[in-house]
PDB file of C-alpha atoms in Angstrom:
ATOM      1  CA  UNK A   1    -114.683 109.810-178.374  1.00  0.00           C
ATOM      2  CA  UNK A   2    -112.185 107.057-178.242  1.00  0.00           C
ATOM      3  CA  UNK A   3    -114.135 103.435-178.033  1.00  0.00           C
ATOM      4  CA  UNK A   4    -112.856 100.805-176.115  1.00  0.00           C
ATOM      5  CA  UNK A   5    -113.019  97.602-177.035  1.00  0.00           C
ATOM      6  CA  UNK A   6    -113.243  94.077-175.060  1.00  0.00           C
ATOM      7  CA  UNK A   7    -109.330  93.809-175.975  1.00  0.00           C
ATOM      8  CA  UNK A   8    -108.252  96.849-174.225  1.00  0.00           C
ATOM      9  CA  UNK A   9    -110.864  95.812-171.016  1.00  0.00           C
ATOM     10  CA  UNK A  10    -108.998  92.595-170.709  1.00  0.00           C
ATOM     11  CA  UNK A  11    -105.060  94.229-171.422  1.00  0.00           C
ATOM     12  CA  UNK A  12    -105.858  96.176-168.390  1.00  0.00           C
ATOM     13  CA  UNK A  13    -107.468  93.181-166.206  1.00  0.00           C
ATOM     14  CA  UNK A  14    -104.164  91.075-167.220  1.00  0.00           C
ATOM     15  CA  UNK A  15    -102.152  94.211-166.703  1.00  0.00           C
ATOM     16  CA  UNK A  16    -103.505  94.796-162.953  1.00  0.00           C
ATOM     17  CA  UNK A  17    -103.562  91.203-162.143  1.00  0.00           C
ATOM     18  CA  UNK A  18     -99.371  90.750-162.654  1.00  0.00           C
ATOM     19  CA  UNK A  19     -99.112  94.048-161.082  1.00  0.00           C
ATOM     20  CA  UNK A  20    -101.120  92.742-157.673  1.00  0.00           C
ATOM     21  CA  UNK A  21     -99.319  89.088-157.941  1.00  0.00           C
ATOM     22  CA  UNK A  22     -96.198  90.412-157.064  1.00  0.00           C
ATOM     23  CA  UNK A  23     -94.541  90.319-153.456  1.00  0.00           C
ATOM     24  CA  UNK A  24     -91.352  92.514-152.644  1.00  0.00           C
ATOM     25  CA  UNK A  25     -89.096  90.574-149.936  1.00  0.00           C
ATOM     26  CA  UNK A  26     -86.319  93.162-148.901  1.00  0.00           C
ATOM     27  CA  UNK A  27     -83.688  91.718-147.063  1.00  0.00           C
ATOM     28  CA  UNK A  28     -81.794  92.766-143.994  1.00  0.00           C
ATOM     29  CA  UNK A  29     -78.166  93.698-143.661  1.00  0.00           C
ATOM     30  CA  UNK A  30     -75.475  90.670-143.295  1.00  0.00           C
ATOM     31  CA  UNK A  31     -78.270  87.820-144.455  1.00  0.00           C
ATOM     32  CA  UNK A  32     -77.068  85.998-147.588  1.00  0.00           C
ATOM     33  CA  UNK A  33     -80.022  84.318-149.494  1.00  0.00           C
ATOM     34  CA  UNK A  34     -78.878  80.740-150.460  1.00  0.00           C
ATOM     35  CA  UNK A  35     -81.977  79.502-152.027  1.00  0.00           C
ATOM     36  CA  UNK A  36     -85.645  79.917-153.147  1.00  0.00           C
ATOM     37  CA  UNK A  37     -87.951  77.557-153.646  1.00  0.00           C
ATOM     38  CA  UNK A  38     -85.633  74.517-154.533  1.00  0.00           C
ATOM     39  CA  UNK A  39     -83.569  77.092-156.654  1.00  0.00           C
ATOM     40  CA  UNK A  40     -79.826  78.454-155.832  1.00  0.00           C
ATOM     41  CA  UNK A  41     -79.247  81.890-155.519  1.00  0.00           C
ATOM     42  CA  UNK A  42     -76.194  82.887-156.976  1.00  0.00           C
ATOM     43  CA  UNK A  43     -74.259  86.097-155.849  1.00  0.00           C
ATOM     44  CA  UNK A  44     -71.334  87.585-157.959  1.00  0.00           C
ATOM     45  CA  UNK A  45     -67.638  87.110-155.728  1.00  0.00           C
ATOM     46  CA  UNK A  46     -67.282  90.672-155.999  1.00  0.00           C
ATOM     47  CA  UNK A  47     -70.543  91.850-155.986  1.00  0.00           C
ATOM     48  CA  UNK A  48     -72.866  92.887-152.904  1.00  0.00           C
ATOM     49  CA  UNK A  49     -75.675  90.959-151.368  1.00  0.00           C
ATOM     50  CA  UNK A  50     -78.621  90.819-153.197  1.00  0.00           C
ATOM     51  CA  UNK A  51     -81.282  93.259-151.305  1.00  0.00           C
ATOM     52  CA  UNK A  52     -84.781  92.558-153.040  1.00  0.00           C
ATOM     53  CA  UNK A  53     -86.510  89.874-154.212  1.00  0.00           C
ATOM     54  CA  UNK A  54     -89.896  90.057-156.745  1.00  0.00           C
ATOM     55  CA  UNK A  55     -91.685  86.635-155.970  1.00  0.00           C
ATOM     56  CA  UNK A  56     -95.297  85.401-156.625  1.00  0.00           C
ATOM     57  CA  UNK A  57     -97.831  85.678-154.210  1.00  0.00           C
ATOM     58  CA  UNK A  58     -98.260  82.527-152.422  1.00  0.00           C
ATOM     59  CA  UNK A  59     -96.163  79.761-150.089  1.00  0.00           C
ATOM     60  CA  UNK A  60     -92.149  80.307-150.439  1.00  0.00           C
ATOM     61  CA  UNK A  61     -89.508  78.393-148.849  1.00  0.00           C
ATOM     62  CA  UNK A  62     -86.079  80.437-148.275  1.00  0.00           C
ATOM     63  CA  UNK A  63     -83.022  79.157-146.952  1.00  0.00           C
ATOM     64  CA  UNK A  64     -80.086  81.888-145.846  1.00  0.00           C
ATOM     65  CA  UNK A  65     -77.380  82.086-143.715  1.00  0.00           C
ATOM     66  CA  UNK A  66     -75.732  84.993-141.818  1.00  0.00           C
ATOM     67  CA  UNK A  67     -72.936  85.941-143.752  1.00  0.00           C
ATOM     68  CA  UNK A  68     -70.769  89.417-142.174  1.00  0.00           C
ATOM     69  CA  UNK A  69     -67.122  90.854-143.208  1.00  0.00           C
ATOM     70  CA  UNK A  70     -66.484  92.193-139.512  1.00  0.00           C
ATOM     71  CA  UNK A  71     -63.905  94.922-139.188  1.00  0.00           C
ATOM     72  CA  UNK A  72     -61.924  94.751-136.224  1.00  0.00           C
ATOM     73  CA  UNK A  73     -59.471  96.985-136.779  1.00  0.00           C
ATOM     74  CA  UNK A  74     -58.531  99.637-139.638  1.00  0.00           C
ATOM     75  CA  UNK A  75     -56.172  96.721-140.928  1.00  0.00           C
ATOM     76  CA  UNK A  76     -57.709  93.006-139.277  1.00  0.00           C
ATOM     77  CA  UNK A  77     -60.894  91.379-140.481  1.00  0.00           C
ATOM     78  CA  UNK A  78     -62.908  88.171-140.226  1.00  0.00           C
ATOM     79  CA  UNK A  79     -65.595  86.643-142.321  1.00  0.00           C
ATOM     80  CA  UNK A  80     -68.456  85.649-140.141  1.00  0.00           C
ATOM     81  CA  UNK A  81     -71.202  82.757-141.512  1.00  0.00           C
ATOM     82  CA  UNK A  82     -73.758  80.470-140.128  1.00  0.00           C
ATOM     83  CA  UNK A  83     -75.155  77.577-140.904  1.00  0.00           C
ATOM     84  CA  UNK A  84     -77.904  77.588-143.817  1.00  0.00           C
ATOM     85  CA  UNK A  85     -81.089  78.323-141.953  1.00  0.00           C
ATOM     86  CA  UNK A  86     -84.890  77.197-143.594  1.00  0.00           C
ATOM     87  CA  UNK A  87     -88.005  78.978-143.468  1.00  0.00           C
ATOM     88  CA  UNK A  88     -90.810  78.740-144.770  1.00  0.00           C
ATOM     89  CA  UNK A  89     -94.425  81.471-144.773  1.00  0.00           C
ATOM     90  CA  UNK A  90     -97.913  82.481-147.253  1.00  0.00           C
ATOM     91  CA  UNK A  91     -96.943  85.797-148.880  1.00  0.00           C
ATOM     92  CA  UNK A  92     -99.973  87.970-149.985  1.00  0.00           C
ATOM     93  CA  UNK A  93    -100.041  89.435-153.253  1.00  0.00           C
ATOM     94  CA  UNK A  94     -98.828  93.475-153.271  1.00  0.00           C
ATOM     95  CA  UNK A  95     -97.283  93.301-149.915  1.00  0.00           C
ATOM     96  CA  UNK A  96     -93.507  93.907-148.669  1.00  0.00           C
ATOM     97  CA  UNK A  97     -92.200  91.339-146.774  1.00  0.00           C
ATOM     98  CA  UNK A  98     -88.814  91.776-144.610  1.00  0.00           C
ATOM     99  CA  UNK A  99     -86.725  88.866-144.329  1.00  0.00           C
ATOM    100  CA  UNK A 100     -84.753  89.339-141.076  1.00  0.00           C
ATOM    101  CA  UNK A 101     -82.417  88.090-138.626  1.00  0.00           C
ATOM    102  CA  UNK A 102     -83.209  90.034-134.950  1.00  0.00           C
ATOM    103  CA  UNK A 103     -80.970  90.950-132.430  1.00  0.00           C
ATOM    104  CA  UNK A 104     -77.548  90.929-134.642  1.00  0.00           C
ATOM    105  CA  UNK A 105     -75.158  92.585-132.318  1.00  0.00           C
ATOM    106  CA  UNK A 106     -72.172  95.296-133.549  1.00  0.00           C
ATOM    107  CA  UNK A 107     -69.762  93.787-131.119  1.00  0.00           C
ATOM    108  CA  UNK A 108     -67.456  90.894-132.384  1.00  0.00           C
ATOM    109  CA  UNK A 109     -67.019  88.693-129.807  1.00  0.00           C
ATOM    110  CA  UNK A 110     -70.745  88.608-129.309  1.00  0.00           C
ATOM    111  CA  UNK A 111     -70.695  87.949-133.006  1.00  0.00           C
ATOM    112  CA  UNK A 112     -69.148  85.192-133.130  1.00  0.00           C
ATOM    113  CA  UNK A 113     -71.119  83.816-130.647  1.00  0.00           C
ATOM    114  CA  UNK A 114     -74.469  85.211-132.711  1.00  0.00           C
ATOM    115  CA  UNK A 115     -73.221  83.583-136.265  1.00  0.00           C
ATOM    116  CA  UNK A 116     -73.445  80.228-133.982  1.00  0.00           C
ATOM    117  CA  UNK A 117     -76.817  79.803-134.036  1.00  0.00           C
ATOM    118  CA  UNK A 118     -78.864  82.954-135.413  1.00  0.00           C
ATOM    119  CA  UNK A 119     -82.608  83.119-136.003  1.00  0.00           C
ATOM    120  CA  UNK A 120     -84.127  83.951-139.034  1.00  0.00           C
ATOM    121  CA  UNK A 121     -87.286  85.314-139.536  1.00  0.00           C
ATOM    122  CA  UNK A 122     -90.230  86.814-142.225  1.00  0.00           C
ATOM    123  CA  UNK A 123     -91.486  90.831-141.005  1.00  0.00           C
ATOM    124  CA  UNK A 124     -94.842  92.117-141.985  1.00  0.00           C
ATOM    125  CA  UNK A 125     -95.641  95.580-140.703  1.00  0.00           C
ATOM    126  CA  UNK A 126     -93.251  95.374-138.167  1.00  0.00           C
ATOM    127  CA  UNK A 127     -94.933  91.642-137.230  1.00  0.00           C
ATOM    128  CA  UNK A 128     -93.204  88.071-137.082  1.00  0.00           C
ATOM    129  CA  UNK A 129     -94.927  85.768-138.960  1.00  0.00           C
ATOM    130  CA  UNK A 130     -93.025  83.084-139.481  1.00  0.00           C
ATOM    131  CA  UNK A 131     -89.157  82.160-137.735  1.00  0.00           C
ATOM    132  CA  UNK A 132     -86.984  79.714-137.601  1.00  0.00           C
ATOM    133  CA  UNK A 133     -83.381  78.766-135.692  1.00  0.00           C
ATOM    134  CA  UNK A 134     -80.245  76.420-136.918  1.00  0.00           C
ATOM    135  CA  UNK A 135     -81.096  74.429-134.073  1.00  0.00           C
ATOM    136  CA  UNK A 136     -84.852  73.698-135.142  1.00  0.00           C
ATOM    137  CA  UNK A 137     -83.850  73.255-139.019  1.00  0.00           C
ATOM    138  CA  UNK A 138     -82.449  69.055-138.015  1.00  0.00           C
ATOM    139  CA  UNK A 139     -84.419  67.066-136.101  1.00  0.00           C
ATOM    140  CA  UNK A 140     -83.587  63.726-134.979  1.00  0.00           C
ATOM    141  CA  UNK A 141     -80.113  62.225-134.402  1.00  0.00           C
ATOM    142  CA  UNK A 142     -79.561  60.291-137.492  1.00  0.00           C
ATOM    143  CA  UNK A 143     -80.327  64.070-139.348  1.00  0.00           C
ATOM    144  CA  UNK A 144     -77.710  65.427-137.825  1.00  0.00           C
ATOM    145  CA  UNK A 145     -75.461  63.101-137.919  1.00  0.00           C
ATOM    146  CA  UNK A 146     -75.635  63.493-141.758  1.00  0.00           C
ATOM    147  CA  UNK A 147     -75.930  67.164-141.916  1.00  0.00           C
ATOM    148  CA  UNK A 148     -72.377  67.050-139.781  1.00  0.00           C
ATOM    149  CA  UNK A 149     -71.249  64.289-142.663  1.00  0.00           C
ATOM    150  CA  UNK A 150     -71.985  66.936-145.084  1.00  0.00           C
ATOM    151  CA  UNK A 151     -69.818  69.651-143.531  1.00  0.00           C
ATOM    152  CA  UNK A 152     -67.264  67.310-143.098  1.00  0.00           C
ATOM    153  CA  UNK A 153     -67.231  66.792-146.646  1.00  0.00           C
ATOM    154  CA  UNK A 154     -67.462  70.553-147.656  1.00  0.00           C
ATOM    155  CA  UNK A 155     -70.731  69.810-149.803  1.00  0.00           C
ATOM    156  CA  UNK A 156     -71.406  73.415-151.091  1.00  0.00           C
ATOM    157  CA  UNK A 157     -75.029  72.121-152.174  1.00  0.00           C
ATOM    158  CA  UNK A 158     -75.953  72.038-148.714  1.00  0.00           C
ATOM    159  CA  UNK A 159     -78.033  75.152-149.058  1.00  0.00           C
ATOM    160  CA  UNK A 160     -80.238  73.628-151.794  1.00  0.00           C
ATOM    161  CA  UNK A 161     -80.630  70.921-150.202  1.00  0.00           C
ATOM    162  CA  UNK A 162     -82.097  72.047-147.193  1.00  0.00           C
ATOM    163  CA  UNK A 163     -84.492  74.018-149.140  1.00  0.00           C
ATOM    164  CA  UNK A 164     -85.268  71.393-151.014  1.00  0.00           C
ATOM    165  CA  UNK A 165     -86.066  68.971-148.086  1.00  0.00           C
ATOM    166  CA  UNK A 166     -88.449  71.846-146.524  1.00  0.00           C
ATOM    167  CA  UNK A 167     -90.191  71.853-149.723  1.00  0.00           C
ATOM    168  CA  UNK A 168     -91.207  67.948-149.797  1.00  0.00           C
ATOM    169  CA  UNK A 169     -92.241  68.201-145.874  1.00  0.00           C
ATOM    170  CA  UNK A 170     -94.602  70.714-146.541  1.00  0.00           C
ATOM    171  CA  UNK A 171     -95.853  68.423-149.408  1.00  0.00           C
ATOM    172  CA  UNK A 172     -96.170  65.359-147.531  1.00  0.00           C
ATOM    173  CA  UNK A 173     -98.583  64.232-144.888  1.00  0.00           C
ATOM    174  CA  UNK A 174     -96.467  64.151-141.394  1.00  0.00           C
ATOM    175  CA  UNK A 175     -94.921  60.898-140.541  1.00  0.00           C
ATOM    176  CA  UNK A 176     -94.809  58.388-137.906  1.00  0.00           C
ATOM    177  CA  UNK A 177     -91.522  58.213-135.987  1.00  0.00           C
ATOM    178  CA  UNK A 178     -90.647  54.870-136.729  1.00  0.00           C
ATOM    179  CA  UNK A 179     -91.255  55.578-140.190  1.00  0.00           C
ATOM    180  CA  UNK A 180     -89.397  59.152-140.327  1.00  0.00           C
ATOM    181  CA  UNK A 181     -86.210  57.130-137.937  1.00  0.00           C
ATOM    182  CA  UNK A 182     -86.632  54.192-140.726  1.00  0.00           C
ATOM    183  CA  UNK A 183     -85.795  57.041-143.757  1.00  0.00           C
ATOM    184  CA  UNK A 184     -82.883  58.488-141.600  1.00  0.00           C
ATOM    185  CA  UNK A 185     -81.525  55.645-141.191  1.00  0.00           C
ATOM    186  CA  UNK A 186     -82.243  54.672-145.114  1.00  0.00           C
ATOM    187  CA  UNK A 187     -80.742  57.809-145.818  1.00  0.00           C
ATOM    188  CA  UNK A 188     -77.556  57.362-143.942  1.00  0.00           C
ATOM    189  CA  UNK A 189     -76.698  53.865-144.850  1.00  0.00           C
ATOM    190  CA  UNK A 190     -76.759  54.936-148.585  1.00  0.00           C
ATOM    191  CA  UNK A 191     -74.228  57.810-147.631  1.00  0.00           C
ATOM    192  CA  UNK A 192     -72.268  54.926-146.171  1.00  0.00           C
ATOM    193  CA  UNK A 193     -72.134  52.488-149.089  1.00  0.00           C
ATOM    194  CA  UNK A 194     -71.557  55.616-151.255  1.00  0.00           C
ATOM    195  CA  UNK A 195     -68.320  56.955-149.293  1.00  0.00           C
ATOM    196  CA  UNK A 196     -64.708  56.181-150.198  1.00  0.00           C
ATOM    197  CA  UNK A 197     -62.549  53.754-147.366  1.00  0.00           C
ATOM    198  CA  UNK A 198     -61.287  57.551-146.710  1.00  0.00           C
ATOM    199  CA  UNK A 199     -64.488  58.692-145.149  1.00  0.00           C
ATOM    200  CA  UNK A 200     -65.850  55.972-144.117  1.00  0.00           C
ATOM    201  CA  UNK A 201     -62.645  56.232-141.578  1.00  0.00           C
ATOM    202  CA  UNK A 202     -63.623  60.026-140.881  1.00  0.00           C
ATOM    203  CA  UNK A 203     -67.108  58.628-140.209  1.00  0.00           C
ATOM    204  CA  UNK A 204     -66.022  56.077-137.614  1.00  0.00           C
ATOM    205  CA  UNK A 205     -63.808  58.959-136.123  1.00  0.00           C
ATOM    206  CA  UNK A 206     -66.534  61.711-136.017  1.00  0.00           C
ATOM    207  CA  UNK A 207     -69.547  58.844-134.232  1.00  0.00           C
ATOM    208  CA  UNK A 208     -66.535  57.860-131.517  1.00  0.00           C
ATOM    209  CA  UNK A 209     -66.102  61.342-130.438  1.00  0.00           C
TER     210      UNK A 209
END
């Protein structure tokens, strides 16, 4: 009769433990992961969109986008994207997680009007338990104002950003307004002293509009 030692008891107890720590997030069609936790996600030019992520159990912060190559004819297409969206939600250990984006329509011109402001959202069983909108992910007018600064200046760490931003406001205590208006404005000033005569212009443009 084969013994077994205290070695082998705890190889198994380690071996069960990683097995039950992982969470499977399966992601639905035309949503392009940007970032995870702070971290890019990279995706190959020619390569499809990653489907399936492994993660820890515990609190994860994902930014994506909608991202859709729509055929409109055998011979005519157009690349659809949204904004970066945020979200954040508790995953359980060994349990499948769907990241979605509801009510995607098949016809383009509602398309286009859908990749304008989509909603993204975390499935369990068929549940929503946690979503979020572009509109919801800026809050205040000095925020946007530098979020549109950003476009303007094609910053393609936008994603990570965002992500990362999520991350510290679930790490901080919530703020007062004046103090939360006080960091916008902190934040936007050293955009300003940090731009080139050349934007600074393209600033004074965009606020005039």
């Amino acid at each position: 009769m084969k013994k077994i030692t205290i070695a082998s008891v705890l190889g198994i107890a380690l071996a069960s433990n990683i097995a039950i720590a992982k969470v499977e997030l399966q992601v639905d069609d035309n949503i392009k992961v940007t970032a995870i936790n702070g971290q890019e996600i990279r995706h190959g030019l020619l390569q499809p969109l990653q489907k399936t992520f492994s993660l820890e159990a515990g609190r994860h912060v994902i930014t994506a986008r909608y991202d859709r190559l729509f055929d409109i004819s055998n011979s005519d297409h157009d690349y659809l994207k949204s904004d970066n969206i945020t979200i954040s939600a508790d995953l359980a250990d060994n349990q499948q997680y769907q990241l979605i984006m509801p009510n995607q329509p098949n016809n383009y011109n509602a398309a286009k009007e859908y990749a304008k402001a989509p909603t993204l959202a975390i499935a369990h069983n068929g549940n929503i338990i946690a979503q979020e909108s572009t509109t919801q992910s800026r809050t205040g007018l000095l925020s946007g104002i530098t979020g549109a600064i950003g476009n303007m200046f094609g910053r393609d760490n936008q994603a990570v950003n965002s992500n990362q931003q999520a991350i510290a406001a679930i790490n901080q205590p919530p703020k007062t307004t004046n103090t939360a208006n006080k960091d916008n404005l902190d934040g936007f000033m050293q955009l300003w002293l940090n731009a080139s005569e050349e934007e600074r212009e393209k600033i004074r443009q965009w606020i005039q509009k």
